Coordinates of C-alpha atoms in Angstrom, one line a residue:
M1352 CA -6.7 -31.6 77.9
S1353 CA -7.6 -33.8 75.0
K1354 CA -9.3 -32.5 71.8
H1355 CA -11.8 -34.5 69.8
G1356 CA -12.9 -33.9 66.1
V1357 CA -11.2 -31.8 63.3
F1358 CA -9.5 -28.5 64.2
V1359 CA -7.9 -26.0 61.7
Q1360 CA -5.3 -23.5 62.4
E1361 CA -4.3 -20.7 60.0
E1362 CA -0.7 -19.5 59.8
A1363 CA 0.8 -16.7 57.7
T1364 CA 3.1 -17.9 54.9
A1365 CA 5.3 -16.2 52.3
L1366 CA 2.9 -17.3 49.4
T1367 CA 0.9 -14.6 47.7
A1368 CA -2.6 -15.1 46.2
P1369 CA -2.6 -15.5 42.4
I1370 CA -3.7 -12.5 40.3
T1371 CA -6.0 -13.1 37.3
G1372 CA -6.0 -10.7 34.4
S1373 CA -7.4 -10.3 30.9
C1374 CA -5.0 -10.9 28.0
S1375 CA -4.6 -9.8 24.4
I1376 CA -5.4 -6.2 25.2
P1377 CA -4.3 -3.5 22.7
V1378 CA -1.9 -0.9 24.1
V1379 CA -1.7 2.3 22.1
V1380 CA 1.0 5.0 22.7
G1381 CA 0.6 8.5 21.4
T1382 CA -0.9 11.9 22.1
A1383 CA -4.3 13.0 23.3
P1384 CA -5.9 16.5 23.9
V1385 CA -5.5 16.2 27.7
N1386 CA -6.1 19.9 28.1
M1387 CA -9.8 18.9 27.9
V1388 CA -9.7 16.8 31.1
Q1389 CA -9.8 18.1 34.7
N1390 CA -6.4 16.8 35.9
P1391 CA -4.2 16.3 32.9
E1392 CA -1.1 15.7 35.0
E1393 CA -2.7 12.4 36.1
V1394 CA -2.8 11.0 32.5
I1395 CA 0.8 11.7 31.3
N1396 CA 2.9 8.6 30.7
T1397 CA 0.5 6.6 32.7
P1398 CA -1.4 3.5 31.4
I1399 CA -5.2 4.3 31.2
L1400 CA -7.5 1.3 30.9
A1401 CA -10.8 2.2 29.1
N1402 CA -13.6 -0.3 28.7
S1403 CA -15.2 1.8 26.0
A1404 CA -14.4 4.7 23.7
A1405 CA -16.6 6.9 25.8
E1406 CA -14.4 6.1 28.9
A1407 CA -11.3 6.9 26.9
M1408 CA -12.7 10.2 25.7
A1409 CA -13.7 11.2 29.2
A1410 CA -10.2 10.3 30.6
L1411 CA -8.1 11.8 27.9
G1412 CA -10.2 14.1 25.8
Y1413 CA -11.2 13.7 22.2
V1414 CA -11.1 15.7 18.9
D1415 CA -11.1 14.5 15.3
D1416 CA -7.6 15.9 14.7
F1417 CA -6.0 12.5 14.3
E1418 CA -2.7 13.9 12.9
N1419 CA -2.0 15.9 16.1
Y1420 CA -3.8 13.7 18.6
T1421 CA -3.0 10.1 17.5
L1422 CA -4.7 8.3 20.5
C1423 CA -8.0 9.7 19.1
Q1424 CA -7.5 7.5 16.1
M1425 CA -7.7 4.4 18.4
M1426 CA -10.8 5.8 20.1
Y1427 CA -12.5 6.4 16.8
A1428 CA -11.6 2.9 15.5
T1429 CA -12.7 1.1 18.6
N1430 CA -16.0 2.9 18.7
N1431 CA -17.0 3.4 15.1
I1432 CA -15.2 0.7 13.1
Y1433 CA -14.4 -2.4 15.1
Q1434 CA -16.5 -2.0 18.3
V1435 CA -13.8 -3.6 20.5
S1436 CA -12.9 -3.0 24.1
P1437 CA -11.1 -2.6 26.4
A1438 CA -7.9 -0.9 25.4
V1439 CA -5.0 0.7 27.2
Y1440 CA -3.9 4.2 26.3
I1441 CA -0.5 5.8 27.1
N1442 CA -0.4 9.6 26.5
V1443 CA 3.0 11.3 26.2
L1444 CA 1.8 14.8 25.6
D1445 CA 2.6 17.0 28.6
P1446 CA 0.8 20.4 28.8
T1447 CA 3.6 21.7 31.1
K1448 CA 6.2 21.1 28.4
H1449 CA 4.6 20.7 25.0
K1450 CA 2.9 24.1 24.8
K1451 CA 3.1 27.5 23.1
A1452 CA 1.7 31.0 23.9
L1453 CA -1.9 31.8 23.0
T1454 CA -2.3 35.1 21.2
E1455 CA -4.8 37.3 23.1
T1456 CA -8.2 36.4 21.5
T1457 CA -11.5 38.2 21.8
A1458 CA -14.8 36.3 21.9
T1459 CA -18.4 37.6 21.8
V1460 CA -20.6 36.7 24.8
S1461 CA -24.0 35.4 24.1
Q1462 CA -26.4 34.2 26.8
M1463 CA -23.5 34.3 29.4
Q1464 CA -21.4 32.1 27.2
A1465 CA -18.4 32.7 24.9
K1466 CA -16.8 30.3 22.5
I1467 CA -13.1 30.4 21.6
S1468 CA -12.5 28.3 18.5
T1469 CA -8.7 28.0 19.0
K1470 CA -8.0 24.3 19.7
G1471 CA -5.8 23.0 22.5
I1472 CA -6.3 25.9 25.0
I1473 CA -4.9 24.9 28.5
P1474 CA -7.4 26.1 31.2
K1475 CA -4.7 26.2 33.9
G1476 CA -3.1 29.6 33.8
L1477 CA -5.7 31.0 31.4
V1478 CA -6.2 34.8 31.7
V1479 CA -9.8 35.9 31.1
K1480 CA -10.7 39.6 31.0
A1481 CA -13.9 41.5 30.6
A1482 CA -13.1 45.1 29.7
S1483 CA -10.3 45.9 32.1
A1484 CA -11.3 43.5 34.8
T1485 CA -9.5 40.2 35.2
L1486 CA -11.9 37.4 35.9
T1487 CA -11.3 34.6 38.5
A1488 CA -11.9 31.0 37.6
G1489 CA -14.6 29.4 39.7
T1490 CA -15.9 32.8 41.0
D1491 CA -16.5 34.7 37.8
Y1492 CA -16.5 32.0 35.2
T1493 CA -16.1 28.2 34.5
T1494 CA -14.8 26.5 31.4
E1495 CA -15.7 23.4 29.4
F1496 CA -14.9 22.1 26.0
D1497 CA -17.2 21.6 22.9
T1498 CA -17.1 18.4 20.9
D1499 CA -14.7 19.9 18.4
G1500 CA -12.2 21.0 21.1
S1501 CA -13.3 24.6 21.3
L1502 CA -13.1 26.3 24.7
I1503 CA -16.5 27.4 26.2
V1504 CA -16.3 30.1 28.9
N1505 CA -19.4 30.3 31.0
L1506 CA -19.8 33.5 32.9
I1507 CA -21.3 33.2 36.4
E1508 CA -24.3 35.3 37.5
G1509 CA -23.2 37.9 39.9
G1510 CA -19.5 37.7 38.8
K1511 CA -17.4 40.5 37.5
G1512 CA -18.1 39.6 33.9
A1513 CA -21.8 38.9 34.2
S1514 CA -22.8 41.9 32.1
A1515 CA -19.9 41.7 29.6
T1516 CA -20.7 41.5 25.8
S1517 CA -17.2 40.2 25.0
I1518 CA -14.2 38.8 26.7
T1519 CA -10.5 38.4 25.9
V1520 CA -8.4 35.3 26.7
S1521 CA -4.7 34.7 26.7
G1522 CA -2.5 31.9 28.0
N1523 CA -1.1 28.7 26.5
V1524 CA -2.2 26.1 24.0
L1525 CA -1.0 22.5 23.5
D1526 CA 1.7 22.1 20.8
P1527 CA 1.7 18.5 19.6
S1528 CA 4.4 19.4 17.0
M1529 CA 6.9 19.4 19.8
I1530 CA 6.5 15.6 20.3
T1531 CA 9.3 13.6 18.8
K1532 CA 10.1 10.0 18.2
T1533 CA 12.2 10.1 21.4
D1534 CA 9.0 10.9 23.4
I1535 CA 7.2 7.9 21.9
V1536 CA 10.1 5.5 22.4
G1537 CA 10.5 6.8 26.0
A1538 CA 13.0 5.9 28.6
Y1539 CA 13.6 5.2 32.3
N1540 CA 14.7 8.1 34.4
A1541 CA 17.1 6.7 37.0
S1542 CA 17.0 9.9 39.2
T1543 CA 13.2 10.0 39.4
G1544 CA 12.4 6.3 38.9
K1545 CA 9.8 7.3 36.3
E1546 CA 9.2 5.7 32.9
S1547 CA 7.9 7.3 29.7
G1548 CA 6.6 6.3 26.3
L1549 CA 6.9 2.7 25.4
E1550 CA 8.6 1.9 28.6
V1551 CA 5.3 2.5 30.4
V1552 CA 4.1 -0.8 28.8
R1553 CA 5.8 -2.6 31.6
Q1554 CA 3.3 -1.0 34.1
V1555 CA 0.2 -2.3 32.3
Y1556 CA 0.0 -5.7 34.0
P1557 CA 1.1 -4.7 37.5
K1558 CA -1.1 -1.7 37.7
L1559 CA -4.2 -2.8 35.6
G1560 CA -4.1 -6.6 35.8
V1561 CA -4.4 -6.9 32.0
V1562 CA -1.9 -8.5 29.6
P1563 CA -0.9 -6.5 26.5
G1564 CA -1.5 -8.4 23.3
L1565 CA -1.0 -5.7 20.7
I1566 CA 1.2 -2.7 20.7
V1567 CA 0.5 0.2 18.3
A1568 CA 1.6 3.8 17.9
P1569 CA -0.5 5.5 15.2
G1570 CA 1.3 8.1 13.2
W1571 CA 4.7 7.0 14.6
S1572 CA 5.3 3.3 14.0
Q1573 CA 6.5 3.9 10.4
I1574 CA 9.6 5.5 11.8
P1575 CA 12.2 2.7 12.1
E1576 CA 13.5 3.7 15.6
V1577 CA 9.9 3.6 16.9
G1578 CA 8.9 0.4 15.2
I1579 CA 12.1 -1.4 16.4
A1580 CA 11.4 -0.3 20.0
M1581 CA 7.9 -1.5 19.7
S1582 CA 9.1 -4.9 18.5
A1583 CA 11.6 -5.2 21.3
K1584 CA 9.0 -4.3 23.9
A1585 CA 6.5 -6.9 22.4
A1586 CA 9.1 -9.6 22.6
N1587 CA 9.5 -9.4 26.3
I1588 CA 6.9 -7.8 28.7
N1589 CA 7.6 -8.2 32.4
G1590 CA 9.9 -11.1 31.6
V1591 CA 6.8 -13.2 31.1
F1592 CA 4.5 -12.1 28.3
K1593 CA 4.9 -11.6 24.6
A1594 CA 2.8 -9.5 22.3
V1595 CA 2.6 -8.3 18.7
A1596 CA 3.9 -4.9 17.5
L1597 CA 1.7 -3.7 14.7
V1598 CA 3.8 -1.2 12.7
D1599 CA 3.2 0.8 9.6
L1600 CA 5.4 0.9 6.5
D1601 CA 6.4 4.3 5.3
T1602 CA 4.2 5.0 2.3
T1603 CA 6.7 7.5 0.9
K1604 CA 9.1 4.6 0.5
A1605 CA 6.6 1.8 -0.3
T1606 CA 4.6 3.5 -3.0
K1607 CA 3.4 0.2 -4.5
Y1608 CA 2.8 -3.3 -3.2
T1609 CA 6.0 -4.7 -4.5
D1610 CA 8.0 -2.2 -2.5
C1611 CA 6.7 -3.5 0.8
K1612 CA 9.2 -6.3 1.3
K1613 CA 12.3 -4.1 0.7
T1614 CA 10.9 -1.3 2.8
K1615 CA 10.2 -3.7 5.6
E1616 CA 13.7 -5.1 5.6
D1617 CA 15.3 -1.6 5.2
S1618 CA 13.3 -0.4 8.2
G1619 CA 14.5 -3.3 10.4
F1620 CA 11.0 -4.7 10.9
T1621 CA 12.2 -8.3 10.8
S1622 CA 11.4 -9.5 14.3
A1623 CA 8.9 -12.4 14.7
F1624 CA 6.9 -10.1 17.0
C1625 CA 6.7 -7.3 14.4
Y1626 CA 3.8 -7.3 12.0
P1627 CA 4.4 -4.6 9.3
T1628 CA 1.3 -3.3 7.4
W1629 CA 0.8 -0.9 4.6
P1630 CA -2.5 0.6 5.7
C1631 CA -2.3 4.3 4.8
V1632 CA -4.6 4.1 1.8
K1633 CA -5.8 7.7 1.9
V1634 CA -5.4 10.9 3.8
G1635 CA -7.3 14.2 3.7
D1636 CA -9.0 16.9 5.6
Y1637 CA -12.5 17.7 6.9
E1638 CA -14.4 20.3 5.0
L1639 CA -15.1 23.3 7.2
D1640 CA -17.6 26.2 7.1
E1641 CA -16.7 29.9 7.4
D1642 CA -16.5 29.6 11.2
G1643 CA -14.1 26.7 11.0
N1644 CA -16.6 24.0 12.1
R1645 CA -16.8 20.7 10.2
I1646 CA -19.7 20.2 7.8
R1647 CA -22.0 17.2 7.9
D1648 CA -23.5 15.5 4.9
A1649 CA -27.1 14.2 4.5
D1650 CA -26.2 11.0 6.4
G1651 CA -24.9 13.0 9.4
K1652 CA -21.2 12.2 8.6
F1653 CA -18.5 14.8 8.5
V1654 CA -17.6 15.7 4.9
F1655 CA -14.0 14.4 4.4
N1656 CA -11.9 15.3 1.3
A1657 CA -9.8 12.2 0.8
V1658 CA -6.6 12.1 -1.1
P1659 CA -5.4 8.5 -1.9
T1660 CA -1.8 7.7 -1.1
T1661 CA -2.0 4.5 -3.1
D1662 CA -3.7 3.4 -6.3
W1663 CA -5.8 0.8 -4.5
G1664 CA -9.0 2.7 -5.1
S1665 CA -8.5 3.4 -8.8
P1666 CA -10.7 1.7 -11.3
E1667 CA -7.6 0.7 -13.3
T1668 CA -6.1 -1.1 -10.3
L1669 CA -9.4 -2.9 -9.5
E1670 CA -9.7 -4.0 -13.1
H1671 CA -6.1 -5.3 -13.0
W1672 CA -6.7 -7.2 -9.8
R1673 CA -10.0 -8.7 -11.0
E1674 CA -8.5 -9.7 -14.3
A1675 CA -5.4 -11.3 -12.6
W1676 CA -7.8 -13.2 -10.2
A1677 CA -9.9 -14.5 -13.2
E1678 CA -6.7 -15.6 -15.0
L1679 CA -5.5 -17.5 -11.9
C1680 CA -8.8 -19.3 -11.5
N1681 CA -9.1 -20.1 -15.2
A1682 CA -5.5 -21.5 -15.3
K1683 CA -6.4 -23.8 -12.4
F1684 CA -9.6 -24.9 -14.1
A1685 CA -7.7 -25.7 -17.3
E1686 CA -5.1 -27.6 -15.3
K1687 CA -7.8 -29.7 -13.6
G1688 CA -9.7 -30.2 -16.9
I1689 CA -12.8 -28.4 -15.7
D1690 CA -14.8 -26.9 -18.6
V1691 CA -15.6 -23.7 -16.7
R1692 CA -14.2 -20.2 -17.1
I1693 CA -14.6 -16.9 -15.1
D1694 CA -15.0 -13.6 -16.8
H1695 CA -14.2 -10.7 -14.5
R1696 CA -16.2 -8.2 -16.5
S1697 CA -19.8 -7.2 -15.6
Y1698 CA -22.7 -8.5 -17.5
E1699 CA -23.1 -5.0 -19.1
R1700 CA -19.4 -5.0 -20.3
Q1701 CA -19.7 -8.5 -21.6
G1702 CA -22.8 -7.5 -23.5
V1703 CA -24.8 -10.1 -21.6
E1704 CA -28.4 -8.8 -21.2
L1705 CA -29.2 -10.7 -17.9
F1706 CA -30.3 -9.5 -14.5
P1707 CA -27.8 -9.5 -11.7
T1708 CA -28.7 -11.2 -8.5
V1709 CA -28.8 -9.4 -5.1
H1710 CA -26.1 -10.0 -2.5
E1711 CA -27.4 -12.6 0.0
G1712 CA -24.7 -12.5 2.8
A1713 CA -23.6 -15.2 5.1
T1714 CA -26.7 -15.2 7.3
V1715 CA -29.1 -15.7 4.3
Q1716 CA -27.0 -18.4 2.8
A1717 CA -26.8 -20.3 6.1
M1718 CA -30.6 -20.2 6.4
E1719 CA -31.0 -21.3 2.7
K1720 CA -28.6 -24.3 3.3
K1721 CA -30.9 -25.3 6.2
G1722 CA -33.9 -25.3 3.9
I1723 CA -35.3 -22.0 5.3
R1724 CA -36.5 -20.0 2.3
T1725 CA -35.7 -16.3 2.6
E1726 CA -37.0 -13.2 0.6
K1727 CA -33.5 -12.6 -0.9
G1728 CA -33.2 -16.3 -1.8
E1729 CA -36.6 -16.3 -3.4
F1730 CA -35.8 -13.1 -5.3
N1731 CA -32.5 -14.6 -6.6
R1732 CA -34.3 -17.8 -7.6
W1733 CA -36.7 -15.7 -9.6
I1734 CA -33.8 -13.8 -11.2
R1735 CA -32.0 -17.1 -12.2
A1736 CA -35.2 -18.6 -13.7
T1737 CA -35.8 -15.5 -15.7
N1738 CA -32.2 -15.4 -16.9
A1739 CA -32.5 -19.0 -17.9
V1740 CA -35.5 -18.3 -20.1
I1741 CA -33.8 -15.2 -21.6
R1742 CA -30.6 -17.2 -22.4
D1743 CA -32.7 -19.9 -24.1
I1744 CA -34.6 -17.5 -26.2
K1745 CA -31.6 -15.5 -27.3
K1746 CA -29.7 -18.7 -28.1
K1747 CA -32.6 -20.0 -30.2
I1748 CA -33.0 -16.7 -32.0
A1749 CA -29.3 -16.5 -32.9
L1750 CA -29.2 -20.1 -34.1
L1751 CA -32.3 -19.6 -36.2
F1752 CA -31.0 -16.5 -37.8
D1753 CA -27.7 -18.3 -38.7
W1754 CA -29.6 -21.2 -40.1
I1755 CA -32.0 -19.1 -42.1
A1756 CA -29.1 -17.3 -43.7
E1757 CA -27.5 -20.6 -44.7
A1758 CA -30.8 -22.0 -45.9
K1759 CA -31.5 -19.0 -48.0
A1760 CA -28.1 -19.3 -49.6
E1761 CA -28.8 -22.9 -50.5
L1762 CA -32.3 -22.2 -51.8
A1763 CA -30.9 -19.3 -53.9
K1764 CA -29.1 -21.9 -56.0
P1765 CA -30.7 -23.1 -59.2
Q1766 CA -33.4 -25.7 -58.8
A1767 CA -33.3 -25.7 -55.0
P1768 CA -36.6 -26.7 -53.3
D1769 CA -38.5 -24.1 -51.2
L1770 CA -39.6 -24.4 -47.6
V1771 CA -42.9 -26.2 -48.2
S1772 CA -41.3 -28.7 -50.6
L1773 CA -38.6 -29.5 -48.1
L1774 CA -41.1 -30.1 -45.3
S1775 CA -43.2 -32.3 -47.7
A1776 CA -40.2 -34.3 -48.6
Y1777 CA -39.4 -34.7 -44.9
Y1778 CA -42.8 -36.1 -44.0
T1779 CA -42.9 -38.3 -47.1
Q1780 CA -39.6 -39.8 -46.1
R1781 CA -40.9 -40.4 -42.6
R1782 CA -44.1 -42.1 -43.9
A1783 CA -42.0 -44.4 -46.0
G1784 CA -39.9 -45.3 -43.1
A1785 CA -42.8 -46.0 -40.7
Y1786 CA -43.3 -49.8 -40.1
S1787 CA -46.6 -49.7 -38.2
Q1788 CA -50.0 -48.2 -38.8
K1789 CA -49.7 -46.3 -35.5
G1790 CA -46.4 -44.7 -36.7
K1791 CA -47.9 -43.6 -40.0
V1792 CA -50.9 -42.1 -38.2
S1793 CA -48.5 -40.3 -35.8
N1794 CA -46.4 -38.9 -38.6
L1795 CA -49.6 -37.7 -40.5
K1796 CA -50.8 -36.0 -37.3
E1797 CA -47.5 -34.2 -36.8
M1798 CA -47.4 -33.1 -40.4
N1799 CA -50.9 -31.7 -40.2
E1800 CA -49.9 -29.8 -36.9
T1801 CA -46.8 -28.4 -38.6
F1802 CA -48.5 -27.2 -41.7
N1803 CA -51.5 -25.8 -39.7
Y1804 CA -49.0 -23.9 -37.5
L1805 CA -47.2 -22.5 -40.6
R1806 CA -50.5 -21.5 -42.3
A1807 CA -51.9 -19.9 -39.1
N1808 CA -48.8 -17.8 -38.8
G1809 CA -48.5 -17.0 -42.5
I1810 CA -45.1 -18.8 -42.9
Y1811 CA -44.7 -20.1 -46.4
S1812 CA -41.1 -19.2 -47.2
L1813 CA -37.8 -18.7 -45.5
E1814 CA -38.4 -14.9 -45.7
D1815 CA -41.6 -15.5 -43.7
L1816 CA -39.7 -17.6 -41.2
E1817 CA -37.0 -15.0 -40.8
S1818 CA -39.7 -12.3 -40.3
R1819 CA -41.3 -14.4 -37.5
V1820 CA -37.9 -14.8 -35.7
S1821 CA -37.3 -11.1 -36.1
E1822 CA -40.6 -10.4 -34.4
H1823 CA -39.6 -12.7 -31.5
S1824 CA -36.3 -10.9 -31.2
A1825 CA -37.9 -7.5 -31.0
A1826 CA -40.5 -8.8 -28.5
T1827 CA -37.7 -10.3 -26.4
E1828 CA -35.9 -6.9 -26.2
S1829 CA -39.2 -5.2 -25.3
L1830 CA -40.0 -7.7 -22.6
K1831 CA -36.5 -7.6 -21.3
K1832 CA -36.7 -3.8 -20.9
T1833 CA -40.0 -4.2 -19.0
L1834 CA -38.5 -6.8 -16.7
D1835 CA -35.5 -4.5 -16.1
E1836 CA -37.8 -1.7 -14.9
Q1837 CA -39.9 -4.1 -12.8
T1838 CA -36.8 -5.7 -11.2
A1839 CA -35.2 -2.3 -10.4
R1840 CA -38.3 -1.1 -8.7
M1841 CA -38.8 -4.3 -6.7
K1842 CA -35.2 -4.1 -5.5
A1843 CA -35.8 -0.4 -4.5
I1844 CA -38.9 -1.4 -2.6
K1845 CA -37.0 -4.1 -0.7
Q1846 CA -34.4 -1.6 0.3
L1847 CA -37.1 0.7 1.5
Y1848 CA -38.5 -2.1 3.6
D1849 CA -35.0 -2.4 5.2
S1850 CA -34.8 1.4 5.7
S1851 CA -38.2 1.4 7.3
A1852 CA -37.2 -1.3 9.7
A1853 CA -34.0 0.4 10.6
F1854 CA -35.8 3.7 11.1
Q1855 CA -38.3 2.1 13.5
N1856 CA -35.6 0.2 15.4
L1857 CA -33.2 3.2 15.8
K1858 CA -35.9 5.9 16.4
P1859 CA -35.6 5.5 20.2
V1860 CA -31.8 6.2 19.9
Y1861 CA -32.5 9.3 18.0
D1862 CA -35.2 10.4 20.4
G1863 CA -32.9 9.9 23.3
L1864 CA -30.4 12.3 21.7
Q1865 CA -33.2 14.9 21.2
K1866 CA -34.0 14.8 24.9
I1867 CA -30.5 15.8 25.9
K1868 CA -30.1 19.6 25.8
F1869 CA -26.7 20.2 27.4
E1870 CA -23.7 20.0 25.2
K1871 CA -21.4 17.7 27.2
P1872 CA -23.8 14.8 27.9
R1873 CA -25.2 15.3 24.3
A1874 CA -21.7 14.9 22.9
K1875 CA -21.1 11.8 25.0
Y1876 CA -24.4 10.3 23.9
K1877 CA -23.6 10.9 20.3
A1878 CA -20.1 9.4 20.6
E1879 CA -21.6 6.2 22.2
H1880 CA -24.3 5.9 19.6
E1881 CA -22.6 7.3 16.5
A1882 CA -22.9 4.1 14.4
E1883 CA -26.7 3.8 15.2
L1884 CA -27.3 7.5 14.5
I1885 CA -25.5 7.3 11.2
Q1886 CA -27.7 4.3 10.2
F1887 CA -30.8 6.2 11.4
Y1888 CA -30.0 9.3 9.3
A1889 CA -29.3 7.2 6.2
A1890 CA -32.6 5.3 6.6
R1891 CA -34.5 8.6 7.2
R1892 CA -32.9 10.1 4.1
K1893 CA -34.0 7.2 1.9
L1894 CA -37.5 7.3 3.2
T1895 CA -37.7 11.0 2.7
E1896 CA -36.6 10.6 -0.9
E1897 CA -39.5 8.2 -1.5
F1898 CA -42.0 10.2 0.6
P1899 CA -41.1 13.9 0.4
D1900 CA -44.2 14.9 2.5
G1901 CA -42.9 12.8 5.4
K1902 CA -45.9 10.5 5.4
V1903 CA -44.3 7.0 5.1
D1904 CA -46.9 4.6 3.6
M1905 CA -45.5 1.1 3.7
K1906 CA -48.9 -0.4 2.7
K1907 CA -48.7 1.6 -0.5
L1908 CA -45.3 0.1 -1.2
S1909 CA -46.5 -3.4 -0.3
D1910 CA -49.4 -3.1 -2.7
E1911 CA -47.1 -1.8 -5.4
Y1912 CA -44.7 -4.7 -4.8
D1913 CA -47.7 -7.2 -5.2
E1914 CA -48.7 -5.5 -8.4
L1915 CA -45.1 -5.8 -9.7
E1916 CA -45.1 -9.5 -8.8
Q1917 CA -48.3 -10.0 -10.8
A1918 CA -46.9 -7.9 -13.7
H1919 CA -43.8 -10.0 -13.6
E1920 CA -45.8 -13.2 -13.8
S1921 CA -47.6 -11.8 -16.9
T1922 CA -44.3 -10.7 -18.5
Y1923 CA -42.7 -14.0 -17.6
G1924 CA -45.7 -15.8 -19.3
E1925 CA -45.1 -13.8 -22.5
F1926 CA -41.4 -14.8 -22.4
K1927 CA -42.5 -18.5 -22.1
A1928 CA -44.9 -18.1 -25.0
V1929 CA -42.0 -16.7 -27.1
R1930 CA -39.8 -19.6 -26.1
D1931 CA -42.5 -22.2 -26.9
D1932 CA -43.0 -20.6 -30.3
L1933 CA -39.3 -20.7 -30.9
H1934 CA -39.3 -24.4 -30.0
R1935 CA -41.9 -24.9 -32.8
L1936 CA -39.7 -23.0 -35.3
W1937 CA -36.7 -25.0 -34.2
K1938 CA -38.7 -28.2 -35.0
V1939 CA -39.4 -26.8 -38.4
K1940 CA -35.7 -26.1 -38.8
S1941 CA -34.8 -29.6 -37.8
C1942 CA -37.3 -31.1 -40.4
V1943 CA -36.0 -28.9 -43.2
D1944 CA -32.4 -29.9 -42.3
T1945 CA -33.2 -33.6 -42.4
A1946 CA -35.0 -33.2 -45.8
A1947 CA -32.2 -31.2 -47.2
R1948 CA -29.6 -33.8 -46.2
F1949 CA -31.8 -36.5 -47.7
N1950 CA -32.0 -34.6 -51.0
E1951 CA -28.3 -34.2 -51.0
R1952 CA -27.7 -37.9 -50.5
T1953 CA -30.2 -38.7 -53.3
E1954 CA -28.5 -36.3 -55.7
E1955 CA -25.1 -37.9 -54.8
Q1956 CA -26.5 -41.4 -55.5
K1957 CA -27.9 -40.3 -58.8
L1958 CA -24.5 -38.9 -59.8
Q1959 CA -22.8 -42.1 -58.8
N1960 CA -25.3 -44.2 -60.7
R1961 CA -25.1 -42.3 -64.0
P1962 CA -21.7 -43.6 -65.3
Q1963 CA -22.7 -47.2 -64.4
T1964 CA -26.0 -46.9 -66.4
R1965 CA -24.2 -45.4 -69.4
Q1966 CA -21.7 -48.3 -69.4
K1967 CA -24.6 -50.9 -69.3
K1968 CA -26.2 -49.2 -72.3
E1969 CA -23.0 -49.3 -74.3
E1970 CA -22.6 -53.0 -73.5
L1971 CA -26.2 -53.7 -74.7
S1972 CA -25.6 -51.8 -77.9
R1973 CA -22.7 -54.1 -78.7

């Protein structure tokens, strides 16, 4: 039988469909409080892919004890610092091996619930007693964990411990101190076919479909054996992929920046796939209350007593860095012949009485470059204009004082002319040099204006002129102080605007937390929204400082800001008046200088002519 048209026949082949996967995923190896999860045996030496910190916390448990539970460092960093995901976690802590006995502990029962503050309690094998009766899990009680890792025992209504006022517990707790570098490096067990530690990295792509891009082991990578194993693993993953091993330098060996190169080489961190860092800037402990619970500050953050391990945060080091940076820039300016120099010191330390501008940020600068005028940009333009006026005034005052001192010294000499005489000589000279009637009229008009100005302000001598400049100097200082106060308050109001906006935007997040009454979902919500809640608490605190009664009145602040702007315009006008008057005084100074130079030349010519005249008289007498 014949066939017409197109026919397709499918046959099985040996080809497999391609698998796609995400790449550059961070893989972190370490320890986690797996006693807090339901089936800890499922997360031991197994790659766990978490698309968020909340997923990682749910899969592996979470406490803020970063020293003992190093995977929690990564969870905290991805959630609160960098906001990155996903990440792969490999836990090497095994509750069946890395444990120690729990001393029998008594806990008070309140509302059918008892809290045992000991961290790391393993629920499996836990012995709970009420009086002499041993309670059965699932029948007489259930367990859960608080956000700080404390065990909560919930007594079941109708169970043997329902009426108990206290219970005792005994069993085992995790012992992270039993973990060694060998556990982190890991191995392949030929008899069981299982891998552990860094060897589990090989399973990431086949099991999870993601490609490792970064390998880290917080708290362990500074050990040479661990760092070298990480580098070797990063150089060849599944015979196909390559990654980067991010290792720490031992801060006990690299105590200063210049030690880093030698410490890196001594540790064997020389592979092209090994990126050594010196990140351990400070360590410390959380401040605890009498019950062993961490204390929060006004911003909602846990109080942490930090101890620096380097001098990076010291004012002396910062000063040295800033000074070195300024010297480097200035050397390059000098090399290129650019007449600009950088002073690393603040205006205050330089003795420069100018207003600092506010930080604009990349977003504001980008908008300004496009011609979009912003509030911060306008505010900084106002600051720069005010600073320009202040600089001009102070420069004129300083120069006038110097000139007055020199002029007084000259006038103190015998037969030296006074201020009025010098000005009269100046305008007499100008009238004599004028070629047109228009020029003579202009000179006469200017002379009348100058003498009227001096008469109106009572300036008849250099002492009077010096007194006038001193008045302007005092007025400038007073106006500068007023502007300081106005500027500081305007900046504070702008910050309150930002705080109010943040409060309004984040209030729904805070309200969402208040609606959750149960501890576990509440803790999860807080972990997912920690950054927003911290911003909310900070904004609320600033608004409370401004409005202690809790009644936030932004209209009042807006009106105050408008009044400050008007006051600034008035103060700025006074500054300009001082500057204009100083320009008049500077004109007087220029006239006096010109007249003085003319008088000097006249005297020199007289001295030169005297011998010649005497010689002519002698010749005539002959």
